[in-house]
Amino acid sequence: MINAADVIASLRARDIENTGHGPLYRRLQVALKAIIDDGVLKVQDALPSERDLATELNISRVTVRNAVRALVEDGVLVQRHGAGTFVAPRVEQALSRLTSFTEDMTTRGLQPGAIWLEKSVGHASPEEAMALNLSPGTEVSRLRRLRTANDKPMALEFAVLPRAFLPSPEDVDKSLYDALARHGKKPDRALQRLRAELFDAETAKILGVPEGSAALYIERRSFLANGTPVEFTRSYYRGDSYDFIAEMQVDAR
Ligand code: 16G
């Protein structure tokens, strides 16, 4: 259980009135985000009330409200009617199960969504041909989507598939894996490579996060049961929203 006094003390220590630039509510927003990143406020912790924050920090309630609203819009905080404001839960994804974004969000009670940024067909680039084990120039379908959960941006995904398995990006409505299943081409196995990156200006803008914030870059190559590559997807996930969980066992020997 978080002690409201610790939160107030951490915010006071950041001296938002004399530190940083821009409107005061923005500086409070940055300070609140920082104390969440530092672990003073953890997932599911409640924020002190708007009135307490305003009184203790000697700022107006409007300033507090605007900062909180901006963090709710960023998906950092959630407001529960009648209960208060809390640090938003992170999405946990097991690295051992092959699931789609739609399945991941639905099982967590979140509404999956996608904003289309590109639907096209073309010829495989050398990198795509290599990843999908195609001859250079083979026709591919390309889908670039901003993935959302309850309208909050979560990840930017760029999927490339042989046209032999996905003849047209128009075949995909909400879920790529559902479309592949309809063609009898649902992936059976996947290899995933993850690395830490920082968001560049353009990707940060699309995901609604500050430039230079933490990103998880993920490449997934998925395969049919017979081993044929079916998908090559490059994604940027918000580092502030995702935990990837891997279960490990000691060698049985
Ligand atoms: C996940 C996969 C992505 C796949 C998508 C299909 C990761 C890192 N990536 O986001 O490779 O294309 O699911 O989701 O997990 P959909 O069926 O909802 O379109």
Coordinates of C-alpha atoms and ligand atoms in Angstrom, one line a residue:
M1 CA 0.0 0.0 0.0
I2 CA 1.5 3.3 -1.0
N3 CA 1.9 6.0 1.5
A4 CA 0.5 9.3 0.1
A5 CA 3.2 11.2 2.2
D6 CA 6.0 9.4 0.2
V7 CA 4.4 10.5 -3.1
I8 CA 4.0 14.1 -1.9
A9 CA 7.6 14.1 -0.6
S10 CA 8.9 12.7 -4.0
L11 CA 7.0 15.3 -5.9
R12 CA 8.1 18.2 -3.6
A13 CA 11.7 17.0 -4.0
R14 CA 11.3 17.5 -7.8
D15 CA 10.4 21.2 -7.1
I16 CA 8.3 21.5 -10.3
E17 CA 7.6 25.2 -9.8
N18 CA 11.3 26.0 -10.3
T19 CA 12.4 23.1 -12.5
G20 CA 11.7 22.4 -16.2
H21 CA 9.9 24.3 -18.9
G22 CA 6.4 24.8 -20.1
P23 CA 3.1 25.0 -18.3
L24 CA 3.0 23.9 -14.7
Y25 CA 0.6 21.0 -15.4
R26 CA 3.1 19.6 -17.9
R27 CA 5.8 19.7 -15.3
L28 CA 3.6 18.0 -12.8
Q29 CA 2.8 15.4 -15.5
V30 CA 6.5 14.8 -16.1
A31 CA 7.2 14.5 -12.3
L32 CA 4.3 12.1 -11.8
K33 CA 5.5 9.9 -14.7
A34 CA 9.1 10.0 -13.2
I35 CA 8.0 8.8 -9.8
I36 CA 6.1 5.9 -11.5
D37 CA 9.2 5.0 -13.6
D38 CA 11.3 5.2 -10.4
G39 CA 8.9 2.8 -8.6
V40 CA 7.7 5.2 -5.9
L41 CA 4.2 4.6 -7.3
K42 CA 3.8 1.1 -8.6
V43 CA 1.3 -0.7 -10.9
Q44 CA -2.2 -0.5 -9.3
D45 CA -1.2 2.0 -6.6
A46 CA -3.7 4.8 -6.1
L47 CA -2.7 8.4 -6.6
P48 CA -3.3 10.7 -3.7
S49 CA -6.6 12.7 -4.2
E50 CA -6.6 15.7 -6.4
R51 CA -7.4 17.9 -3.4
D52 CA -4.5 16.5 -1.3
L53 CA -2.0 17.0 -4.2
A54 CA -3.2 20.5 -4.8
T55 CA -3.0 21.5 -1.1
E56 CA 0.3 19.7 -0.3
L57 CA 2.1 21.0 -3.4
N58 CA 0.5 24.4 -3.2
I59 CA -0.8 24.4 -6.7
S60 CA -4.3 24.7 -8.1
R61 CA -6.7 21.8 -8.5
V62 CA -7.0 22.6 -12.2
T63 CA -3.2 22.1 -12.6
V64 CA -3.5 18.7 -10.9
R65 CA -6.5 17.7 -13.0
N66 CA -4.9 18.7 -16.3
A67 CA -1.7 16.7 -15.4
V68 CA -3.8 13.6 -14.4
R69 CA -6.0 13.9 -17.5
A70 CA -2.9 14.0 -19.7
L71 CA -1.5 10.8 -18.0
V72 CA -4.8 9.0 -18.4
E73 CA -4.8 9.9 -22.1
D74 CA -1.2 8.5 -22.3
G75 CA -2.4 5.3 -20.7
V76 CA -0.1 5.8 -17.7
L77 CA -3.0 6.2 -15.2
V78 CA -6.5 4.8 -15.2
Q79 CA -9.5 6.4 -13.5
R80 CA -12.0 4.0 -11.8
H81 CA -15.3 5.6 -11.3
G82 CA -15.9 6.3 -7.6
A83 CA -12.6 4.6 -6.6
G84 CA -9.9 7.0 -7.7
T85 CA -6.9 7.2 -10.0
F86 CA -4.4 4.3 -10.2
V87 CA -1.2 3.5 -12.0
A88 CA -2.3 1.5 -15.1
P89 CA -1.5 -2.2 -15.2
R90 CA 1.2 -3.4 -17.7
V91 CA 0.4 -6.0 -20.2
E92 CA 2.1 -9.3 -19.5
Q93 CA 2.8 -11.5 -22.5
A94 CA 4.2 -15.0 -22.1
L95 CA 7.1 -15.7 -24.5
S96 CA 6.2 -19.4 -24.7
R97 CA 2.8 -19.2 -26.3
L98 CA 2.1 -18.1 -29.8
T99 CA -0.8 -15.7 -29.7
S100 CA -2.1 -12.8 -31.7
F101 CA -2.5 -9.2 -30.5
T102 CA -6.3 -9.7 -30.6
E103 CA -6.1 -12.7 -28.4
D104 CA -3.7 -11.1 -26.0
M105 CA -5.9 -8.1 -25.4
T106 CA -9.2 -10.0 -25.4
T107 CA -8.0 -12.4 -22.7
R108 CA -7.2 -9.3 -20.5
G109 CA -10.6 -7.8 -21.0
L110 CA -9.2 -5.0 -23.2
Q111 CA -10.8 -4.0 -26.5
P112 CA -8.2 -4.7 -29.3
G113 CA -8.1 -2.2 -32.1
A114 CA -6.0 -1.2 -35.2
I115 CA -5.4 1.9 -37.1
W116 CA -4.3 1.2 -40.6
L117 CA -1.2 3.0 -41.8
E118 CA -0.4 0.9 -44.9
K119 CA -2.0 -1.9 -46.9
S120 CA 0.0 -2.8 -50.0
V121 CA 1.3 -5.5 -52.2
G122 CA 4.8 -5.5 -53.7
H123 CA 8.0 -7.4 -54.3
A124 CA 10.0 -8.8 -51.4
S125 CA 13.0 -6.7 -50.5
P126 CA 16.2 -8.6 -50.0
E127 CA 15.7 -8.5 -46.2
E128 CA 12.1 -9.7 -46.5
A129 CA 13.1 -12.4 -49.0
M130 CA 15.7 -13.6 -46.6
A131 CA 13.4 -13.6 -43.5
L132 CA 10.6 -15.4 -45.4
N133 CA 12.8 -17.8 -47.4
L134 CA 11.5 -16.4 -50.7
S135 CA 13.3 -15.8 -54.0
P136 CA 14.0 -12.1 -54.3
G137 CA 11.1 -10.3 -55.9
T138 CA 8.4 -12.7 -54.9
E139 CA 5.1 -10.9 -54.3
V140 CA 4.2 -10.0 -50.7
S141 CA 1.4 -8.4 -48.8
R142 CA 2.4 -5.6 -46.4
L143 CA 0.3 -4.3 -43.4
R144 CA 1.4 -1.5 -41.2
R145 CA -0.9 -1.0 -38.2
L146 CA -1.0 1.0 -35.0
R147 CA -2.3 -1.5 -32.4
T148 CA -4.5 -0.2 -29.7
A149 CA -6.1 -1.5 -26.4
N150 CA -9.1 0.4 -25.3
D151 CA -8.1 3.0 -27.8
K152 CA -4.7 3.4 -26.2
P153 CA -1.7 3.0 -28.6
M154 CA 0.3 0.0 -27.6
A155 CA 2.5 -1.0 -30.6
L156 CA 3.4 -0.2 -34.2
E157 CA 3.5 -3.4 -36.3
F158 CA 4.7 -3.9 -39.8
A159 CA 3.8 -7.4 -41.1
V160 CA 5.0 -8.8 -44.4
L161 CA 3.5 -12.1 -45.8
P162 CA 4.0 -14.0 -49.0
R163 CA 1.0 -13.3 -51.3
A164 CA 0.6 -17.1 -51.6
F165 CA -0.6 -17.1 -48.0
L166 CA -2.3 -13.7 -47.8
P167 CA -3.3 -12.8 -51.4
S168 CA -4.4 -9.3 -50.4
P169 CA -4.1 -7.1 -47.2
E170 CA -7.8 -6.4 -47.8
D171 CA -8.4 -9.9 -46.5
V172 CA -7.5 -8.7 -43.0
D173 CA -10.3 -7.0 -41.1
K174 CA -9.5 -6.9 -37.4
S175 CA -7.1 -9.8 -36.9
L176 CA -4.3 -11.0 -39.2
Y177 CA -4.2 -14.4 -37.6
D178 CA -8.0 -14.8 -38.1
A179 CA -7.5 -14.0 -41.8
L180 CA -4.7 -16.6 -42.1
A181 CA -6.9 -19.1 -40.2
R182 CA -9.6 -18.6 -42.8
H183 CA -7.0 -19.5 -45.5
G184 CA -5.9 -22.5 -43.5
K185 CA -2.5 -20.8 -42.9
K186 CA -2.5 -19.9 -39.3
P187 CA 1.1 -19.9 -37.8
D188 CA 2.0 -23.0 -35.8
R189 CA 5.4 -21.9 -34.4
A190 CA 7.3 -18.6 -34.2
L191 CA 10.8 -17.3 -33.5
Q192 CA 11.0 -13.9 -31.8
R193 CA 13.9 -11.6 -31.4
L194 CA 13.6 -8.7 -28.9
R195 CA 15.9 -5.8 -28.3
A196 CA 15.7 -2.5 -26.4
E197 CA 15.6 0.7 -28.5
L198 CA 14.6 4.3 -28.0
F199 CA 11.7 5.7 -29.9
D200 CA 12.6 8.0 -32.8
A201 CA 10.6 11.1 -33.3
E202 CA 8.2 9.7 -35.9
T203 CA 7.4 6.4 -34.1
A204 CA 7.1 8.3 -30.8
K205 CA 4.5 10.6 -32.4
I206 CA 2.4 7.8 -33.8
L207 CA 2.4 6.0 -30.4
G208 CA 1.8 9.2 -28.4
V209 CA 5.0 8.9 -26.2
P210 CA 7.9 11.3 -25.8
E211 CA 10.7 11.0 -28.3
G212 CA 13.6 9.0 -26.8
S213 CA 11.4 7.0 -24.4
A214 CA 12.0 3.2 -24.1
A215 CA 10.8 0.9 -26.8
L216 CA 10.9 -2.8 -27.3
Y217 CA 11.7 -3.7 -30.9
I218 CA 10.4 -7.2 -31.7
E219 CA 10.9 -9.2 -34.8
R220 CA 8.6 -12.3 -35.3
R221 CA 9.0 -14.9 -37.9
S222 CA 6.2 -17.4 -37.8
F223 CA 6.0 -20.7 -39.6
L224 CA 3.3 -23.2 -40.8
A225 CA 3.3 -26.7 -39.3
N226 CA 5.4 -27.8 -42.3
G227 CA 8.1 -25.3 -41.5
T228 CA 7.4 -22.8 -44.3
P229 CA 7.8 -19.1 -43.1
V230 CA 4.4 -17.4 -43.2
E231 CA 5.0 -14.0 -41.5
F232 CA 7.8 -11.5 -40.9
T233 CA 6.6 -8.8 -38.5
R234 CA 8.7 -6.0 -37.1
S235 CA 7.1 -4.2 -34.2
Y236 CA 7.8 -1.4 -31.7
Y237 CA 6.1 -1.9 -28.4
R238 CA 5.8 0.7 -25.7
G239 CA 8.4 -0.1 -23.0
D240 CA 6.2 1.5 -20.4
S241 CA 3.2 -0.8 -21.1
Y242 CA 4.6 -4.3 -21.6
D243 CA 6.3 -7.1 -19.7
F244 CA 7.4 -10.1 -21.6
I245 CA 7.6 -13.2 -19.3
A246 CA 9.7 -16.3 -20.0
E247 CA 9.4 -19.4 -17.9
M248 CA 12.7 -21.2 -17.5
Q249 CA 13.7 -24.6 -16.1
V250 CA 17.1 -26.0 -15.1
D251 CA 18.5 -28.5 -17.6
A252 CA 17.0 -32.0 -16.7
R253 CA 20.4 -33.7 -17.0
Ligands
16G1 C1 1.2 -10.0 -32.4 C2 2.5 -10.5 -33.1 C3 2.5 -10.2 -34.5 C4 1.2 -10.7 -35.2 C5 0.0 -10.2 -34.5 C6 -1.3 -10.7 -35.1 C7 4.1 -9.9 -31.3 C8 5.4 -9.3 -30.9 N1 3.7 -9.8 -32.5 O1 1.1 -8.7 -32.3 O2 3.6 -10.8 -35.1 O3 1.2 -10.4 -36.6 O4 0.1 -10.5 -33.1 O5 -2.3 -10.1 -34.4 O6 3.5 -10.5 -30.4 P1 -3.8 -10.0 -35.0 O7 -4.2 -11.4 -35.3 O8 -4.6 -9.4 -33.8 O9 -3.8 -9.1 -36.2

